Coordinates of N, CA and C and ligand atoms in Angstrom, one line a residue:
M1 N 4.3 6.5 -82.8 CA 3.9 7.3 -81.6 C 2.4 7.5 -81.6
T2 N 1.8 6.8 -80.7 CA 0.3 7.0 -80.7 C -0.1 7.7 -79.4
D3 N -1.1 8.5 -79.6 CA -1.6 9.2 -78.4 C -3.1 8.9 -78.2
A4 N -3.4 8.7 -77.0 CA -4.8 8.4 -76.7 C -5.8 9.5 -77.0
G5 N -5.2 10.7 -77.1 CA -6.1 11.8 -77.4 C -6.5 12.5 -76.1
S6 N -6.9 13.7 -76.3 CA -7.3 14.5 -75.1 C -8.7 14.2 -74.7
A7 N -8.9 13.5 -73.6 CA -10.2 13.1 -73.1 C -10.8 14.2 -72.3
G8 N -10.1 15.3 -72.2 CA -10.6 16.4 -71.4 C -10.8 16.1 -69.9
A9 N -9.8 15.4 -69.4 CA -9.9 15.1 -68.0 C -9.3 16.2 -67.1
T10 N -10.2 17.0 -66.7 CA -9.8 18.1 -65.8 C -10.4 18.0 -64.5
G11 N -9.7 18.4 -63.4 CA -10.2 18.3 -62.1 C -10.4 16.9 -61.6
L12 N -9.4 16.2 -61.3 CA -9.4 14.8 -61.0 C -9.8 14.5 -59.6
S13 N -9.8 15.6 -58.8 CA -9.8 15.4 -57.3 C -11.1 14.7 -56.9
A14 N -12.2 15.1 -57.4 CA -13.5 14.6 -56.9 C -14.0 13.5 -57.7
V15 N -13.9 13.5 -58.9 CA -14.5 12.5 -59.8 C -13.4 11.4 -60.2
A16 N -13.7 10.2 -59.9 CA -12.8 9.1 -60.2 C -13.0 8.8 -61.7
V17 N -11.9 8.6 -62.4 CA -11.9 8.2 -63.8 C -11.0 7.0 -64.0
P18 N -11.3 6.3 -65.0 CA -10.4 5.1 -65.3 C -9.0 5.6 -65.6
L19 N -8.0 4.8 -65.2 CA -6.6 5.2 -65.3 C -5.9 4.8 -66.6
T20 N -6.5 3.8 -67.3 CA -5.9 3.4 -68.5 C -7.0 2.8 -69.4
A21 N -6.7 2.8 -70.7 CA -7.7 2.2 -71.6 C -7.5 0.7 -71.7
N22 N -6.3 0.3 -71.2 CA -6.0 -1.2 -71.4 C -5.4 -1.8 -70.2
P23 N -6.3 -2.2 -69.2 CA -5.8 -2.8 -68.0 C -4.9 -4.0 -68.2
A24 N -5.2 -4.7 -69.3 CA -4.4 -6.0 -69.6 C -2.9 -5.7 -69.8
E25 N -2.6 -4.5 -70.3 CA -1.2 -4.1 -70.5 C -0.5 -3.9 -69.2
V26 N -1.3 -3.3 -68.3 CA -0.7 -3.1 -66.9 C -0.6 -4.4 -66.2
L27 N -1.6 -5.2 -66.3 CA -1.6 -6.5 -65.5 C -0.4 -7.4 -66.0
E28 N -0.1 -7.3 -67.3 CA 1.0 -8.1 -67.8 C 2.3 -7.8 -67.2
K29 N 2.5 -6.5 -66.7 CA 3.7 -6.1 -66.2 C 3.9 -6.4 -64.7
V30 N 2.8 -6.8 -64.1 CA 2.8 -7.1 -62.6 C 3.3 -8.5 -62.4
S31 N 4.2 -8.6 -61.4 CA 4.7 -10.0 -61.0 C 3.9 -10.4 -59.7
F32 N 2.8 -11.1 -59.9 CA 2.0 -11.6 -58.8 C 2.7 -12.7 -58.1
S33 N 2.5 -12.8 -56.8 CA 3.1 -14.0 -56.0 C 2.4 -15.3 -56.5
A34 N 2.9 -16.4 -55.9 CA 2.4 -17.7 -56.3 C 0.9 -17.8 -56.0
D35 N 0.5 -17.1 -54.9 CA -1.0 -17.1 -54.6 C -1.7 -16.0 -55.3
G36 N -1.1 -15.4 -56.3 CA -1.8 -14.4 -57.1 C -2.0 -13.0 -56.6
L37 N -1.2 -12.7 -55.6 CA -1.3 -11.4 -54.9 C -0.1 -10.5 -55.1
V38 N -0.4 -9.2 -55.0 CA 0.7 -8.2 -55.0 C 0.4 -7.2 -53.9
P39 N 1.4 -6.8 -53.2 CA 1.2 -5.7 -52.2 C 1.0 -4.4 -52.8
A40 N 0.0 -3.6 -52.3 CA -0.2 -2.3 -52.9 C -0.2 -1.3 -51.8
I41 N 0.7 -0.3 -52.0 CA 0.8 0.8 -51.0 C 0.1 2.0 -51.5
A42 N -0.7 2.6 -50.6 CA -1.4 3.8 -50.9 C -0.7 5.0 -50.3
Q43 N -0.4 6.0 -51.1 CA 0.4 7.2 -50.6 C -0.4 8.4 -50.9
D44 N -0.5 9.3 -50.0 CA -1.2 10.5 -50.1 C -0.6 11.4 -51.2
S45 N -1.3 11.7 -52.3 CA -0.7 12.4 -53.4 C -0.4 13.9 -53.0
A46 N -1.0 14.3 -51.9 CA -0.8 15.7 -51.5 C 0.5 15.9 -50.8
N47 N 0.9 15.0 -50.0 CA 2.2 15.2 -49.2 C 3.1 14.0 -49.1
G48 N 2.8 12.9 -49.9 CA 3.7 11.8 -49.9 C 3.5 10.8 -48.7
E49 N 2.6 11.1 -47.8 CA 2.5 10.3 -46.6 C 2.1 8.9 -47.0
V50 N 2.7 7.9 -46.4 CA 2.3 6.5 -46.7 C 1.0 6.2 -45.8
L51 N -0.1 5.9 -46.5 CA -1.3 5.8 -45.8 C -1.6 4.3 -45.3
M52 N -1.4 3.4 -46.2 CA -1.7 2.0 -45.8 C -1.1 1.1 -46.9
M53 N -1.1 -0.2 -46.5 CA -0.8 -1.2 -47.5 C -1.8 -2.3 -47.4
A54 N -2.2 -2.8 -48.5 CA -3.1 -4.0 -48.6 C -2.8 -4.8 -49.8
W55 N -3.5 -5.9 -50.0 CA -3.2 -6.8 -51.1 C -4.1 -6.6 -52.3
M56 N -3.6 -6.9 -53.4 CA -4.4 -6.9 -54.6 C -4.2 -8.2 -55.4
N57 N -5.3 -8.7 -56.0 CA -5.1 -9.7 -57.0 C -5.3 -9.1 -58.4
A58 N -5.3 -9.8 -59.4 CA -5.4 -9.2 -60.8 C -6.8 -8.5 -60.9
K59 N -7.8 -9.2 -60.4 CA -9.2 -8.6 -60.5 C -9.3 -7.3 -59.8
S60 N -8.7 -7.2 -58.6 CA -8.8 -5.9 -57.8 C -8.0 -4.8 -58.5
L61 N -6.9 -5.2 -59.0 CA -6.1 -4.2 -59.7 C -6.8 -3.7 -61.0
E62 N -7.4 -4.7 -61.7 CA -8.2 -4.3 -62.9 C -9.3 -3.4 -62.5
Q63 N -10.0 -3.7 -61.4 CA -11.1 -2.8 -61.0 C -10.6 -1.4 -60.6
T64 N -9.5 -1.4 -60.0 CA -8.9 -0.1 -59.6 C -8.6 0.7 -60.9
L65 N -8.1 0.1 -61.9 CA -7.8 0.8 -63.1 C -9.0 1.2 -63.8
L66 N -10.0 0.4 -63.8 CA -11.3 0.7 -64.5 C -12.1 1.8 -63.8
T67 N -12.1 1.8 -62.5 CA -12.9 2.7 -61.7 C -12.2 3.9 -61.2
G68 N -10.9 3.9 -61.1 CA -10.2 5.0 -60.4 C -10.3 5.0 -58.9
R69 N -10.9 3.9 -58.4 CA -11.1 3.8 -56.9 C -10.2 2.6 -56.4
A70 N -9.4 2.8 -55.4 CA -8.6 1.7 -54.9 C -9.5 0.6 -54.5
T71 N -9.2 -0.6 -55.1 CA -9.9 -1.8 -54.8 C -8.9 -2.9 -54.4
Y72 N -9.1 -3.5 -53.3 CA -8.2 -4.5 -52.8 C -8.8 -5.9 -52.7
W73 N -7.9 -6.8 -52.4 CA -8.4 -8.2 -52.1 C -8.2 -8.5 -50.6
S74 N -9.3 -8.9 -50.0 CA -9.3 -9.2 -48.6 C -8.9 -10.7 -48.5
R75 N -7.7 -10.9 -47.9 CA -7.3 -12.3 -47.7 C -8.2 -13.0 -46.7
S76 N -8.6 -12.3 -45.6 CA -9.4 -12.9 -44.6 C -10.8 -13.2 -45.0
R77 N -11.4 -12.3 -45.8 CA -12.8 -12.6 -46.3 C -12.8 -13.3 -47.6
G78 N -11.7 -13.3 -48.3 CA -11.7 -13.9 -49.6 C -12.6 -13.2 -50.6
E79 N -12.6 -11.8 -50.6 CA -13.4 -11.1 -51.6 C -12.8 -9.7 -51.9
L80 N -13.2 -9.2 -53.0 CA -12.8 -7.8 -53.3 C -13.4 -6.8 -52.3
W81 N -12.6 -5.8 -52.0 CA -13.2 -4.7 -51.3 C -12.8 -3.4 -51.8
R82 N -13.7 -2.6 -52.1 CA -13.4 -1.2 -52.6 C -13.2 -0.3 -51.3
K83 N -12.1 0.3 -51.2 CA -11.8 1.1 -50.1 C -12.8 2.2 -49.9
G84 N -13.4 2.2 -48.7 CA -14.4 3.3 -48.4 C -15.8 2.9 -48.8
E85 N -16.0 1.7 -49.3 CA -17.3 1.2 -49.7 C -18.4 1.3 -48.6
T86 N -17.9 0.9 -47.4 CA -18.8 1.0 -46.2 C -18.5 2.2 -45.4
S87 N -17.3 2.6 -45.3 CA -16.9 3.8 -44.4 C -17.1 5.1 -45.1
G88 N -17.1 5.1 -46.4 CA -17.1 6.4 -47.1 C -15.7 7.0 -47.3
H89 N -14.7 6.3 -46.8 CA -13.3 6.9 -46.8 C -12.7 6.4 -48.1
L90 N -13.2 6.9 -49.2 CA -12.7 6.5 -50.5 C -11.3 6.9 -50.8
Q91 N -10.7 6.1 -51.7 CA -9.4 6.5 -52.2 C -9.5 6.7 -53.7
T92 N -9.4 7.9 -54.2 CA -9.4 8.2 -55.6 C -8.0 8.1 -56.1
V93 N -7.8 7.2 -57.0 CA -6.4 6.9 -57.5 C -6.0 7.9 -58.6
E94 N -4.9 8.5 -58.4 CA -4.4 9.5 -59.4 C -3.2 9.0 -60.2
Q95 N -2.5 8.0 -59.6 CA -1.3 7.5 -60.4 C -1.0 6.2 -59.8
I96 N -0.5 5.3 -60.7 CA -0.1 3.9 -60.2 C 1.3 3.7 -60.8
S97 N 2.2 3.3 -59.9 CA 3.6 2.9 -60.3 C 3.8 1.4 -59.9
L98 N 4.7 0.8 -60.6 CA 5.2 -0.5 -60.2 C 6.6 -0.3 -59.8
D99 N 7.1 -1.1 -58.8 CA 8.5 -1.0 -58.4 C 9.4 -1.6 -59.5
C100 N 10.7 -1.6 -59.2 CA 11.7 -2.0 -60.2 C 11.5 -3.4 -60.7
D101 N 11.1 -4.4 -59.8 CA 10.9 -5.7 -60.3 C 9.4 -6.1 -60.5
G102 N 8.5 -5.1 -60.4 CA 7.1 -5.3 -60.7 C 6.3 -6.1 -59.7
D103 N 6.9 -6.2 -58.5 CA 6.1 -7.0 -57.5 C 5.5 -6.2 -56.4
T104 N 5.5 -4.9 -56.5 CA 4.9 -4.0 -55.6 C 4.2 -2.9 -56.3
V105 N 3.0 -2.6 -55.9 CA 2.2 -1.5 -56.5 C 2.2 -0.3 -55.6
L106 N 2.5 0.9 -56.2 CA 2.4 2.1 -55.4 C 1.4 3.0 -56.1
M107 N 0.4 3.4 -55.2 CA -0.7 4.3 -55.7 C -0.6 5.7 -55.1
Q108 N -0.7 6.7 -55.9 CA -0.9 8.1 -55.4 C -2.4 8.3 -55.3
V109 N -2.9 8.5 -54.1 CA -4.3 8.6 -54.0 C -4.7 10.0 -53.3
S110 N -6.0 10.3 -53.6 CA -6.6 11.4 -52.9 C -7.5 10.7 -51.8
Q111 N -7.2 10.8 -50.6 CA -7.8 10.1 -49.5 C -8.9 10.9 -48.8
Q112 N -10.1 10.4 -48.8 CA -11.2 11.0 -48.1 C -11.3 10.5 -46.7
G113 N -11.2 11.3 -45.7 CA -11.2 10.9 -44.3 C -10.0 10.1 -44.0
P114 N -10.1 9.4 -42.8 CA -8.9 8.6 -42.4 C -8.7 7.4 -43.3
A115 N -7.5 7.0 -43.5 CA -7.2 5.8 -44.4 C -7.4 4.5 -43.6
C116 N -7.1 4.6 -42.2 CA -7.2 3.4 -41.4 C -8.5 3.2 -40.8
H117 N -8.9 1.9 -40.8 CA -10.2 1.6 -40.2 C -10.3 1.9 -38.7
T118 N -9.2 2.1 -38.1 CA -9.2 2.5 -36.7 C -9.5 4.0 -36.5
G119 N -9.5 4.8 -37.6 CA -9.8 6.2 -37.5 C -8.6 7.1 -37.6
T120 N -7.4 6.5 -37.6 CA -6.2 7.4 -37.7 C -6.0 7.7 -39.2
R121 N -5.2 8.8 -39.4 CA -5.0 9.3 -40.8 C -4.4 8.2 -41.6
S122 N -3.3 7.5 -41.1 CA -2.7 6.4 -41.9 C -2.7 5.2 -40.9
C123 N -2.4 4.1 -41.5 CA -2.3 2.8 -40.7 C -1.1 2.9 -39.8
F124 N -0.2 3.8 -40.0 CA 1.0 3.9 -39.3 C 1.1 5.0 -38.3
T125 N 0.1 5.9 -38.3 CA 0.0 7.0 -37.4 C 0.0 6.6 -36.0
G126 N 1.0 7.1 -35.2 CA 1.1 6.9 -33.8 C 1.5 5.4 -33.4
R127 N 2.1 4.7 -34.4 CA 2.4 3.3 -34.1 C 3.9 3.0 -34.3
V128 N 4.8 4.0 -33.9 CA 6.2 3.8 -33.9 C 6.6 2.7 -32.9
V129 N 7.4 1.7 -33.3 CA 7.8 0.7 -32.4 C 9.3 0.7 -32.2
A130 N 10.0 1.5 -33.0 CA 11.5 1.6 -32.9 C 11.9 2.8 -33.6
S131 N 13.0 3.4 -33.1 CA 13.5 4.6 -33.7 C 15.0 4.7 -33.5
A132 N 15.7 5.5 -34.2 CA 17.2 5.5 -34.1 C 17.6 6.0 -32.7
A133 N 16.7 6.7 -32.0 CA 17.1 7.1 -30.7 C 17.3 6.0 -29.7
D134 N 16.7 4.8 -30.0 CA 16.8 3.6 -29.2 C 18.3 3.1 -29.2
R135 N 19.0 3.4 -30.2 CA 20.4 2.8 -30.4 C 21.3 3.2 -29.2
S136 N 21.1 4.4 -28.7 CA 22.0 4.9 -27.6 C 21.9 4.0 -26.4
D137 N 20.8 3.3 -26.2 CA 20.6 2.5 -25.0 C 21.4 1.2 -25.1
E138 N 21.5 0.6 -26.3 CA 22.0 -0.7 -26.5 C 23.4 -0.7 -27.2
G139 N 23.8 0.4 -27.7 CA 25.0 0.4 -28.6 C 26.2 0.0 -27.9
G140 N 26.3 0.2 -26.6 CA 27.6 -0.1 -25.8 C 27.6 -1.6 -25.4
Q141 N 26.5 -2.3 -25.5 CA 26.5 -3.6 -24.9 C 27.2 -4.7 -25.8
R142 N 27.3 -4.4 -27.1 CA 27.9 -5.4 -27.9 C 29.4 -5.2 -28.2
A143 N 30.1 -6.2 -28.3 CA 31.5 -6.1 -28.6 C 31.8 -5.7 -30.0
Ligands
ZN1 ZN1 -5.2 0.5 -40.7

């Protein structure tokens, strides 16, 4: 039973700190796709709201672990991007989980400002395209 010891990490909200002493151990557990990517979901640690989803490769996940700031891989630009680097809307990562088969990353984050580049709180805010209420319209049509 080893313990990393008390690093005196108090007040995590403002200051980003590394999340683990050994990113390699985390990376080993992740099941990356054939093109080396894994979807990463950012969730507001305060209320559980799903803020956004983006892609990570091993390098961006490592950077996230080392810096405590959510860092993604831009498929369109082919480069790492630290969330908020240009907008100031940083995501300070408080906890990272993998799903049951290790192919999805879930991050609990402290989000500064809007998470979406369009300015909405989350990437899903105001973008409902279907809801259970729609069923009443079509339910009688099918045999
Ligand atoms: Zn968005």
